[in-house]
PDB file of N, CA and C in Angstrom:
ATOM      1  N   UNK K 968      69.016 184.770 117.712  1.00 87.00           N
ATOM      2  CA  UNK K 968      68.771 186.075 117.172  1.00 87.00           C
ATOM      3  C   UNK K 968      68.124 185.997 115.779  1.00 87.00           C
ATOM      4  N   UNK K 969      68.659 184.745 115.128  1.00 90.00           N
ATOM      5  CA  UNK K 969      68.252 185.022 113.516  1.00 90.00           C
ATOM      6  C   UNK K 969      66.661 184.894 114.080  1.00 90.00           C
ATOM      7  N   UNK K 970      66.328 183.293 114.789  1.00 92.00           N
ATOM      8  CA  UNK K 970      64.991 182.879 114.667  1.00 92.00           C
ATOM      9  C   UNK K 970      64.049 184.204 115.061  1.00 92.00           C
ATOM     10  N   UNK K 971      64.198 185.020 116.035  1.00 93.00           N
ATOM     11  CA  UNK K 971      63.726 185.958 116.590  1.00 93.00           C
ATOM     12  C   UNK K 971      63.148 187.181 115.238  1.00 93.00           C
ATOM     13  N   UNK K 972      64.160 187.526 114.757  1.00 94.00           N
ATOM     14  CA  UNK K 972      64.307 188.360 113.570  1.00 94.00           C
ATOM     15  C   UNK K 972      62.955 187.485 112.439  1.00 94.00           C
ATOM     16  N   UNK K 973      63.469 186.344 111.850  1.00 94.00           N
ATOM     17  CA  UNK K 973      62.638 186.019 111.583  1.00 94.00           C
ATOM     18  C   UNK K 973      60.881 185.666 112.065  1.00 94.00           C
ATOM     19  N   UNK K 974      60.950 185.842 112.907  1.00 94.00           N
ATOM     20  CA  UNK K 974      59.584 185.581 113.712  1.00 94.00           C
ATOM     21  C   UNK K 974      58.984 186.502 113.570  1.00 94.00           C
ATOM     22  N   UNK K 975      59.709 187.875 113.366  1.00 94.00           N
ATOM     23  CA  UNK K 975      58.756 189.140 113.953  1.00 94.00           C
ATOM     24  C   UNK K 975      59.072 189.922 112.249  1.00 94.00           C
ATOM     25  N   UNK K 976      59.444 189.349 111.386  1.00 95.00           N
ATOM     26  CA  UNK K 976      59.165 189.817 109.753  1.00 95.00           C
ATOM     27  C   UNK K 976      58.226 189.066 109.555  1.00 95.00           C
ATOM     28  N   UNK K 977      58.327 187.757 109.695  1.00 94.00           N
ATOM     29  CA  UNK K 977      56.630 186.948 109.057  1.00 94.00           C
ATOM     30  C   UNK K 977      55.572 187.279 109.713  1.00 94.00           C
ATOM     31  N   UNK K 978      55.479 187.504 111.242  1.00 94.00           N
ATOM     32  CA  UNK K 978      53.993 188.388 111.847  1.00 94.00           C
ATOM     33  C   UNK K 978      53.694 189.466 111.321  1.00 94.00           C
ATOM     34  N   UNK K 979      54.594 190.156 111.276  1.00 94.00           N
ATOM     35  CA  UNK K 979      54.339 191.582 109.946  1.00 94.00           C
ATOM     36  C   UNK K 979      53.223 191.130 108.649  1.00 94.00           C
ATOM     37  N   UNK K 980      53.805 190.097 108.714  1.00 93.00           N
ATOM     38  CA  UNK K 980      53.159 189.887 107.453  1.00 93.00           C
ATOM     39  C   UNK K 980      51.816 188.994 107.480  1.00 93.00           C
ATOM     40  N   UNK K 981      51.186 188.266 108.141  1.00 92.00           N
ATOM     41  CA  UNK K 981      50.156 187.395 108.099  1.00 92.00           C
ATOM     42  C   UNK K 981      48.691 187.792 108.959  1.00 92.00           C
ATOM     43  N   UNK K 982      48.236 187.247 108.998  1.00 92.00           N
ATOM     44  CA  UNK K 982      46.887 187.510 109.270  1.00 92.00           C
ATOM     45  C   UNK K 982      46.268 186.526 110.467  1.00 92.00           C
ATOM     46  N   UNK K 983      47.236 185.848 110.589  1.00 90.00           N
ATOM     47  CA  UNK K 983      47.447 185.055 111.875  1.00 90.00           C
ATOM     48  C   UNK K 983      48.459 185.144 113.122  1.00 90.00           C
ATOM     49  N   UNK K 984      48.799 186.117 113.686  1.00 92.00           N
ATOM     50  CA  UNK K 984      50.278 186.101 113.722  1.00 92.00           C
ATOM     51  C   UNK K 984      50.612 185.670 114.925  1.00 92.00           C
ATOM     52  N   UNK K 985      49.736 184.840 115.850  1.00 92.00           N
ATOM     53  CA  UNK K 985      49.615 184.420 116.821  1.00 92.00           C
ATOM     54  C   UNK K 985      50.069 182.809 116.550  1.00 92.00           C
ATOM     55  N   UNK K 986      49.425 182.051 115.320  1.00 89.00           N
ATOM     56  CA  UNK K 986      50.308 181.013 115.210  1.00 89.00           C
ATOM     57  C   UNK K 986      51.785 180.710 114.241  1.00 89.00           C
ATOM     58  N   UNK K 987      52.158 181.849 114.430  1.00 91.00           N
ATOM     59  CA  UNK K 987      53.536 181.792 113.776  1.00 91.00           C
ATOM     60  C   UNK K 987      54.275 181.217 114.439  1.00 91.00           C
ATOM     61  N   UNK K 988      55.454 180.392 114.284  1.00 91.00           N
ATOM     62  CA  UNK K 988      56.388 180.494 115.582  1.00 91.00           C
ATOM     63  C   UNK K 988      57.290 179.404 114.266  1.00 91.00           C
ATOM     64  N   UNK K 989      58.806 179.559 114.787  1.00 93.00           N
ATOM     65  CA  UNK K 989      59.992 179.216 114.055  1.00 93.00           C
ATOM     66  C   UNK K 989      60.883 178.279 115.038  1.00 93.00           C
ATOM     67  N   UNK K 990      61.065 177.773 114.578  1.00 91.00           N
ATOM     68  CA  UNK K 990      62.047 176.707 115.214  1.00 91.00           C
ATOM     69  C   UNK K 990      63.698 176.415 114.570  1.00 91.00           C
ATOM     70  N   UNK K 991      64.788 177.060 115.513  1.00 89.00           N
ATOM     71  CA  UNK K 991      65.826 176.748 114.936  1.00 89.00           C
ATOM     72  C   UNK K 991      66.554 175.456 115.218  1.00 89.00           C
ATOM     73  N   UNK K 992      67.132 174.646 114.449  1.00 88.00           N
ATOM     74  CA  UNK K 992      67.414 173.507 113.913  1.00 88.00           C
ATOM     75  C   UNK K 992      68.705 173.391 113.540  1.00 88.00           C
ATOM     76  N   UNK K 993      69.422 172.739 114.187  1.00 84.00           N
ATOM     77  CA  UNK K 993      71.074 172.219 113.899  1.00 84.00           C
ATOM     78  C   UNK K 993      71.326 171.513 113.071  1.00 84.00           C
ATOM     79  N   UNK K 994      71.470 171.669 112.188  1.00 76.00           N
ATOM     80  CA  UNK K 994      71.443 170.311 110.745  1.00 76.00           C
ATOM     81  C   UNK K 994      73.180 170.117 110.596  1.00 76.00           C
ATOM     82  N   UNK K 995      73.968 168.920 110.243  1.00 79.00           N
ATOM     83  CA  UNK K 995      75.248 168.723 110.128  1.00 79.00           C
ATOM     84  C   UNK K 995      76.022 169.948 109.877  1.00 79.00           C
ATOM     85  N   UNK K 996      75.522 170.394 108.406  1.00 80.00           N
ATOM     86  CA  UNK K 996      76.360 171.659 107.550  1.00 80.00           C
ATOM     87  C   UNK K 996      75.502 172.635 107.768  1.00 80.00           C
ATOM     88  N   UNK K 997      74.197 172.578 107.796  1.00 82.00           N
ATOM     89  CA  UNK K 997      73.620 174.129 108.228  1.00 82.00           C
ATOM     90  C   UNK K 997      73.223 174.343 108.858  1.00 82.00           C
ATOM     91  N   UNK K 998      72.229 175.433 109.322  1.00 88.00           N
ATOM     92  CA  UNK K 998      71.443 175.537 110.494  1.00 88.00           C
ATOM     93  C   UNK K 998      70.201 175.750 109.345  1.00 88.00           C
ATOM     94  N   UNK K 999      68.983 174.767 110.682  1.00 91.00           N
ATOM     95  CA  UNK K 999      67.480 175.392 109.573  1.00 91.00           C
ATOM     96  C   UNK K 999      66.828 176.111 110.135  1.00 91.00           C
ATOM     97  N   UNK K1000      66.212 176.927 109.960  1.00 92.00           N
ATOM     98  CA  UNK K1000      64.828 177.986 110.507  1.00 92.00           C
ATOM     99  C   UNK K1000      63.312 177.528 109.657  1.00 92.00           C
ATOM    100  N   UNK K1001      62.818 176.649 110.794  1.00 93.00           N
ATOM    101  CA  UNK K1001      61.805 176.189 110.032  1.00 93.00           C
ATOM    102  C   UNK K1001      60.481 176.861 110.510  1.00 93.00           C
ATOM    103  N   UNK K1002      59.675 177.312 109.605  1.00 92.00           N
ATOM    104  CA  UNK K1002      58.358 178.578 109.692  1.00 92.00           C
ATOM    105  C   UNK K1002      57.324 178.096 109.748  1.00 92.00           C
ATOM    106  N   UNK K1003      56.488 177.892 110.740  1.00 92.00           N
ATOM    107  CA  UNK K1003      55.247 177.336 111.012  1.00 92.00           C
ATOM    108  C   UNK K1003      54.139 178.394 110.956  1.00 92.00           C
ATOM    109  N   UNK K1004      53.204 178.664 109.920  1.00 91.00           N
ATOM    110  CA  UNK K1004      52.551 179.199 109.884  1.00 91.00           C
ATOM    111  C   UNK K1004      50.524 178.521 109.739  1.00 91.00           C
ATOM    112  N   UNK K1005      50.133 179.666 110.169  1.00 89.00           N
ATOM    113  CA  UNK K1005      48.390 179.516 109.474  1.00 89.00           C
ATOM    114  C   UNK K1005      48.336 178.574 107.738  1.00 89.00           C
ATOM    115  N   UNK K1006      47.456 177.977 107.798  1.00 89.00           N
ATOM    116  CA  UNK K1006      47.432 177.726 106.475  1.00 89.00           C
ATOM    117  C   UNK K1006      47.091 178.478 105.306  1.00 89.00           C
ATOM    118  N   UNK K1007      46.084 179.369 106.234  1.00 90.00           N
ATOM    119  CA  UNK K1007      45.838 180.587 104.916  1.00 90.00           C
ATOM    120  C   UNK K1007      46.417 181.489 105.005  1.00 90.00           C
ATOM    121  N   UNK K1008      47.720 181.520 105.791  1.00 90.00           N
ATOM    122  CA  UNK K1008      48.585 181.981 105.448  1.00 90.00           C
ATOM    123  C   UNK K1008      50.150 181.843 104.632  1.00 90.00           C
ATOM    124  N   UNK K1009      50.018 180.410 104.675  1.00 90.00           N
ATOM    125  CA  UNK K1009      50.849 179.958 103.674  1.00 90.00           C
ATOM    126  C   UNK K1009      51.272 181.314 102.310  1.00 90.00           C
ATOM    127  N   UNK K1010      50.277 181.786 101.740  1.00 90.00           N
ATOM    128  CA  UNK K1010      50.409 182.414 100.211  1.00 90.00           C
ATOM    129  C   UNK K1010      51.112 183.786 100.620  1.00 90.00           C
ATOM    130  N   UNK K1011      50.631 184.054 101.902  1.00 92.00           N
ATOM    131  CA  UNK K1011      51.271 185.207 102.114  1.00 92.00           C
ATOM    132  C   UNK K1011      52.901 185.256 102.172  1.00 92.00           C
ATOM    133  N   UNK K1012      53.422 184.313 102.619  1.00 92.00           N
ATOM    134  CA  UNK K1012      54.833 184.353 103.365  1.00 92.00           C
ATOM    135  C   UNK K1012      55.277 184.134 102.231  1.00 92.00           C
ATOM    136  N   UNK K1013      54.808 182.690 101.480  1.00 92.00           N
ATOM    137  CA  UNK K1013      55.933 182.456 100.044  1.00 92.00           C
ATOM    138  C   UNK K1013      55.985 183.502  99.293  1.00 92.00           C
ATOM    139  N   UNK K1014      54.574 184.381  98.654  1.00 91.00           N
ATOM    140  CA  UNK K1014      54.467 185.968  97.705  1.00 91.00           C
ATOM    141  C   UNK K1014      54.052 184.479  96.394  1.00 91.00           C
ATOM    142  N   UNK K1015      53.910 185.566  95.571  1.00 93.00           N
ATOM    143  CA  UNK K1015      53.899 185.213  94.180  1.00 93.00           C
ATOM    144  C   UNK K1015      55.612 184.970  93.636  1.00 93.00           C
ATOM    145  N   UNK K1016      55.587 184.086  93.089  1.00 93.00           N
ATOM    146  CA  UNK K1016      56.524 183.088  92.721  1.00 93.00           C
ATOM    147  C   UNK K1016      57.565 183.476  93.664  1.00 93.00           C
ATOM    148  N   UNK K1017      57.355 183.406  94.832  1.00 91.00           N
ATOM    149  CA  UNK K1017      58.395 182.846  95.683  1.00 91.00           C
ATOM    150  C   UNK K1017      58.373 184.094  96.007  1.00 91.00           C
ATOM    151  N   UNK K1018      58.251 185.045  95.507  1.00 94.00           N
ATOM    152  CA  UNK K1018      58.985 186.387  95.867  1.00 94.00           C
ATOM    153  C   UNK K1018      59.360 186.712  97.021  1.00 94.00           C
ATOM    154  N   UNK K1019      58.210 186.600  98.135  1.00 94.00           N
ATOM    155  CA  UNK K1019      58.921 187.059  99.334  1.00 94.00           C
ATOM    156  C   UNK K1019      59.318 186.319 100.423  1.00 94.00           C
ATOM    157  N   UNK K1020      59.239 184.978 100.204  1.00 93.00           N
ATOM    158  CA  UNK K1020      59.790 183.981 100.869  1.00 93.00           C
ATOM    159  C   UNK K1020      61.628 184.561 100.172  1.00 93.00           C
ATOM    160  N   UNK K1021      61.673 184.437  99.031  1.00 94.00           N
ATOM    161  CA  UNK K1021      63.091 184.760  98.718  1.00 94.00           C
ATOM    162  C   UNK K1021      63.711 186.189  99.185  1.00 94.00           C
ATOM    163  N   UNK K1022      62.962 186.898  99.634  1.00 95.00           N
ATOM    164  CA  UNK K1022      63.166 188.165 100.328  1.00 95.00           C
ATOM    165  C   UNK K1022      63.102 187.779 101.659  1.00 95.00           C
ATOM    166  N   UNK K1023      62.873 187.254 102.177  1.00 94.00           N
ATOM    167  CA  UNK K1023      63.029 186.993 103.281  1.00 94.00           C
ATOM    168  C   UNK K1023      63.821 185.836 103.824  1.00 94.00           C
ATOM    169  N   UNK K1024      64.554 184.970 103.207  1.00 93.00           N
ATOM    170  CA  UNK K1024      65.895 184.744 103.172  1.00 93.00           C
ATOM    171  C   UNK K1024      67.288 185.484 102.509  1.00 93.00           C
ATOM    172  N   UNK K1025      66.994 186.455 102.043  1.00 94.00           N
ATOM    173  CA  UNK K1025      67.832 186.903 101.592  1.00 94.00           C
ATOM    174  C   UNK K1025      68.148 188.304 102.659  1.00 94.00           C
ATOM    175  N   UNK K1026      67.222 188.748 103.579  1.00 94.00           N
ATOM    176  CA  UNK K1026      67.292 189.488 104.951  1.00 94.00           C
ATOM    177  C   UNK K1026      68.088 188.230 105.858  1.00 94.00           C
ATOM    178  N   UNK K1027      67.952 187.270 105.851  1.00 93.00           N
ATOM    179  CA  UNK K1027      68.182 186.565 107.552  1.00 93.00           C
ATOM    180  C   UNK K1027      69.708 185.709 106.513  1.00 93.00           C
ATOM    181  N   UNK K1028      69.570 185.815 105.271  1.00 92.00           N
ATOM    182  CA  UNK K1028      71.131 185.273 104.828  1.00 92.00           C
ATOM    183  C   UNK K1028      72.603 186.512 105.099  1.00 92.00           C
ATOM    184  N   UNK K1029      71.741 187.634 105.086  1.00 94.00           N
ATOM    185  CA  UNK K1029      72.523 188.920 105.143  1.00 94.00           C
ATOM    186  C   UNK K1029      72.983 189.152 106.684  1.00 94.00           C
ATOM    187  N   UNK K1030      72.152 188.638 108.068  1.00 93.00           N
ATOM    188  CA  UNK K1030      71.823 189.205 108.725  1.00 93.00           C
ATOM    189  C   UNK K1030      72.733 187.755 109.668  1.00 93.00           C
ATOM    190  N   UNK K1031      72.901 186.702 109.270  1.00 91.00           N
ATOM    191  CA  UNK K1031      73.414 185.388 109.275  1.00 91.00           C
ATOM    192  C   UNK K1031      75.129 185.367 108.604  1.00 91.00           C
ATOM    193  N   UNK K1032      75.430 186.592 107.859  1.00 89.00           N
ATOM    194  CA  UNK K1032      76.952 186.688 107.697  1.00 89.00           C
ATOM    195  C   UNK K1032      77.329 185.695 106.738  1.00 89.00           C
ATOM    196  N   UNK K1033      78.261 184.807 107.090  1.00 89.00           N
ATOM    197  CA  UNK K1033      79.050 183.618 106.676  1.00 89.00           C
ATOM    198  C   UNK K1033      78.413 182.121 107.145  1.00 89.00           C
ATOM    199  N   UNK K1034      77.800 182.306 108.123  1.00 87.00           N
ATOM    200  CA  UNK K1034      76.851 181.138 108.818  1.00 87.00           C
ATOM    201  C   UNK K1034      75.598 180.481 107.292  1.00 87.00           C
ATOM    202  N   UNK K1035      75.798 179.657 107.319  1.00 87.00           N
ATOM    203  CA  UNK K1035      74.882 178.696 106.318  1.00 87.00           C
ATOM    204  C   UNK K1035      73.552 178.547 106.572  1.00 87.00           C
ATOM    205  N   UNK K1036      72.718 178.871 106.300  1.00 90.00           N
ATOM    206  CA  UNK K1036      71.414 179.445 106.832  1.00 90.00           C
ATOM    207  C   UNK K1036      69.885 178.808 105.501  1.00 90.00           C
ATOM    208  N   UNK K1037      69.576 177.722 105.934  1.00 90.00           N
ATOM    209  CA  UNK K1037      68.120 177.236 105.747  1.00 90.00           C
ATOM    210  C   UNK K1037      66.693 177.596 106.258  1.00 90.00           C
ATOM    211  N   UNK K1038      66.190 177.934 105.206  1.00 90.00           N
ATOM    212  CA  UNK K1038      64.940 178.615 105.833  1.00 90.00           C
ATOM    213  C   UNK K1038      63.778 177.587 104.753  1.00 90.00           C
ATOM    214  N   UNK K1039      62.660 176.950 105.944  1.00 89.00           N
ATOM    215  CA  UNK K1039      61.543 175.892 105.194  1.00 89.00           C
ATOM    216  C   UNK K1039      60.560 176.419 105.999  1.00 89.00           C
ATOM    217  N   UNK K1040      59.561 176.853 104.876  1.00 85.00           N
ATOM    218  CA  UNK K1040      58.041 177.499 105.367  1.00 85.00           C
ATOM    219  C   UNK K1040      57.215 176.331 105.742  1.00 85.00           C
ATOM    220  N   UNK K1041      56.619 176.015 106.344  1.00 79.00           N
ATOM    221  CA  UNK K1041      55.460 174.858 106.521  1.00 79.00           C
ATOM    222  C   UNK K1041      54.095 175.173 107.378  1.00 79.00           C
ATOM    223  N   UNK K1042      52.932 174.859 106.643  1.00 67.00           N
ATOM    224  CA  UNK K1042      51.870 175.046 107.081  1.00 67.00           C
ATOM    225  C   UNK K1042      51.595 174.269 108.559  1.00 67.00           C
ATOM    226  N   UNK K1043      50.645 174.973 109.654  1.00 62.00           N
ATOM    227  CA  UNK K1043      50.854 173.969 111.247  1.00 62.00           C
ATOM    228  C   UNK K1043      49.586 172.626 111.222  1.00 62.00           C
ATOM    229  N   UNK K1044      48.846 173.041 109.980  1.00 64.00           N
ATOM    230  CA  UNK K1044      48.390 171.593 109.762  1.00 64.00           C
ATOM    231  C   UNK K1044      48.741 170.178 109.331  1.00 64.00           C
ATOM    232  N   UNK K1045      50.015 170.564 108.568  1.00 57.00           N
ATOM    233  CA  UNK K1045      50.898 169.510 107.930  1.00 57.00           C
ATOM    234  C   UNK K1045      51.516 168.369 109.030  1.00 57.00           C
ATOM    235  N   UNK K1046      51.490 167.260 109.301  1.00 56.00           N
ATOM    236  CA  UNK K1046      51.900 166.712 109.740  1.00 56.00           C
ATOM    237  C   UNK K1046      53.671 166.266 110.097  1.00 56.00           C
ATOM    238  N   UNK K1047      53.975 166.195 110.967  1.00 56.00           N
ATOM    239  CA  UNK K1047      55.799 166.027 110.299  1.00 56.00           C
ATOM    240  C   UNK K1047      55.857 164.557 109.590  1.00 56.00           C
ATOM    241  N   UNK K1048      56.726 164.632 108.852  1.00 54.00           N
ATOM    242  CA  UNK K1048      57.119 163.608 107.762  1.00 54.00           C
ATOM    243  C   UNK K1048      57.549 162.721 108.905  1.00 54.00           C
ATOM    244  N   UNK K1049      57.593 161.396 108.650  1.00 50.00           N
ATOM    245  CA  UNK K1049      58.871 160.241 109.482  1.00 50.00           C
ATOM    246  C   UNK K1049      59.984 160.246 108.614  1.00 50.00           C
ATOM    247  N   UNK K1050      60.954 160.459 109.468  1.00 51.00           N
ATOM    248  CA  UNK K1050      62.551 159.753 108.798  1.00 51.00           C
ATOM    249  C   UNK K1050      62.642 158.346 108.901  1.00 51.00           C
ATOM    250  N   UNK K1051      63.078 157.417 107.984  1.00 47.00           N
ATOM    251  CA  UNK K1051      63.533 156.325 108.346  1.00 47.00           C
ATOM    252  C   UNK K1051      64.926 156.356 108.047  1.00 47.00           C
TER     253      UNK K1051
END
């Protein structure tokens, strides 16, 4: 439900909204919602100094209760990192 919620506030918002898509993620202590967006859309989602990236965890932290809730924006050109 969160990822969903989140999916359909960041299409609101971009200019791509066809390659949006979120992936939820079981991490030990939290859960992550990680945001795959356009690259030129990157500026849109974070805002000016963060602004609405922080607005928009602060909807899906509200909306998430007591549940521990990570949210990481990433452009779909970026490669994934390796863990070692």
């Amino acid at each position: 439900m969160l990822a969903d919620a989140l999916e359909h506030l960041v299409r609101g918002l971009v200019a791509n909204p066809d390659d949006v898509a979120v992936s939820d993620l079981d991490r030990r202590r939290t859960r992550t919602l990680e945001v795959r967006v356009n690259p030129e859309d990157v500026g849109k989602v974070i805002g000016r100094q963060g602004r609405t990236a922080e607005a928009l965890r602060t909807v899906i932290g509200a909306l998430a209760g007591r549940e521990q809730v990570r949210i990481d924006f990433v452009d779909v050109d970026r490669r994934p990192r390796r863990r070692y």
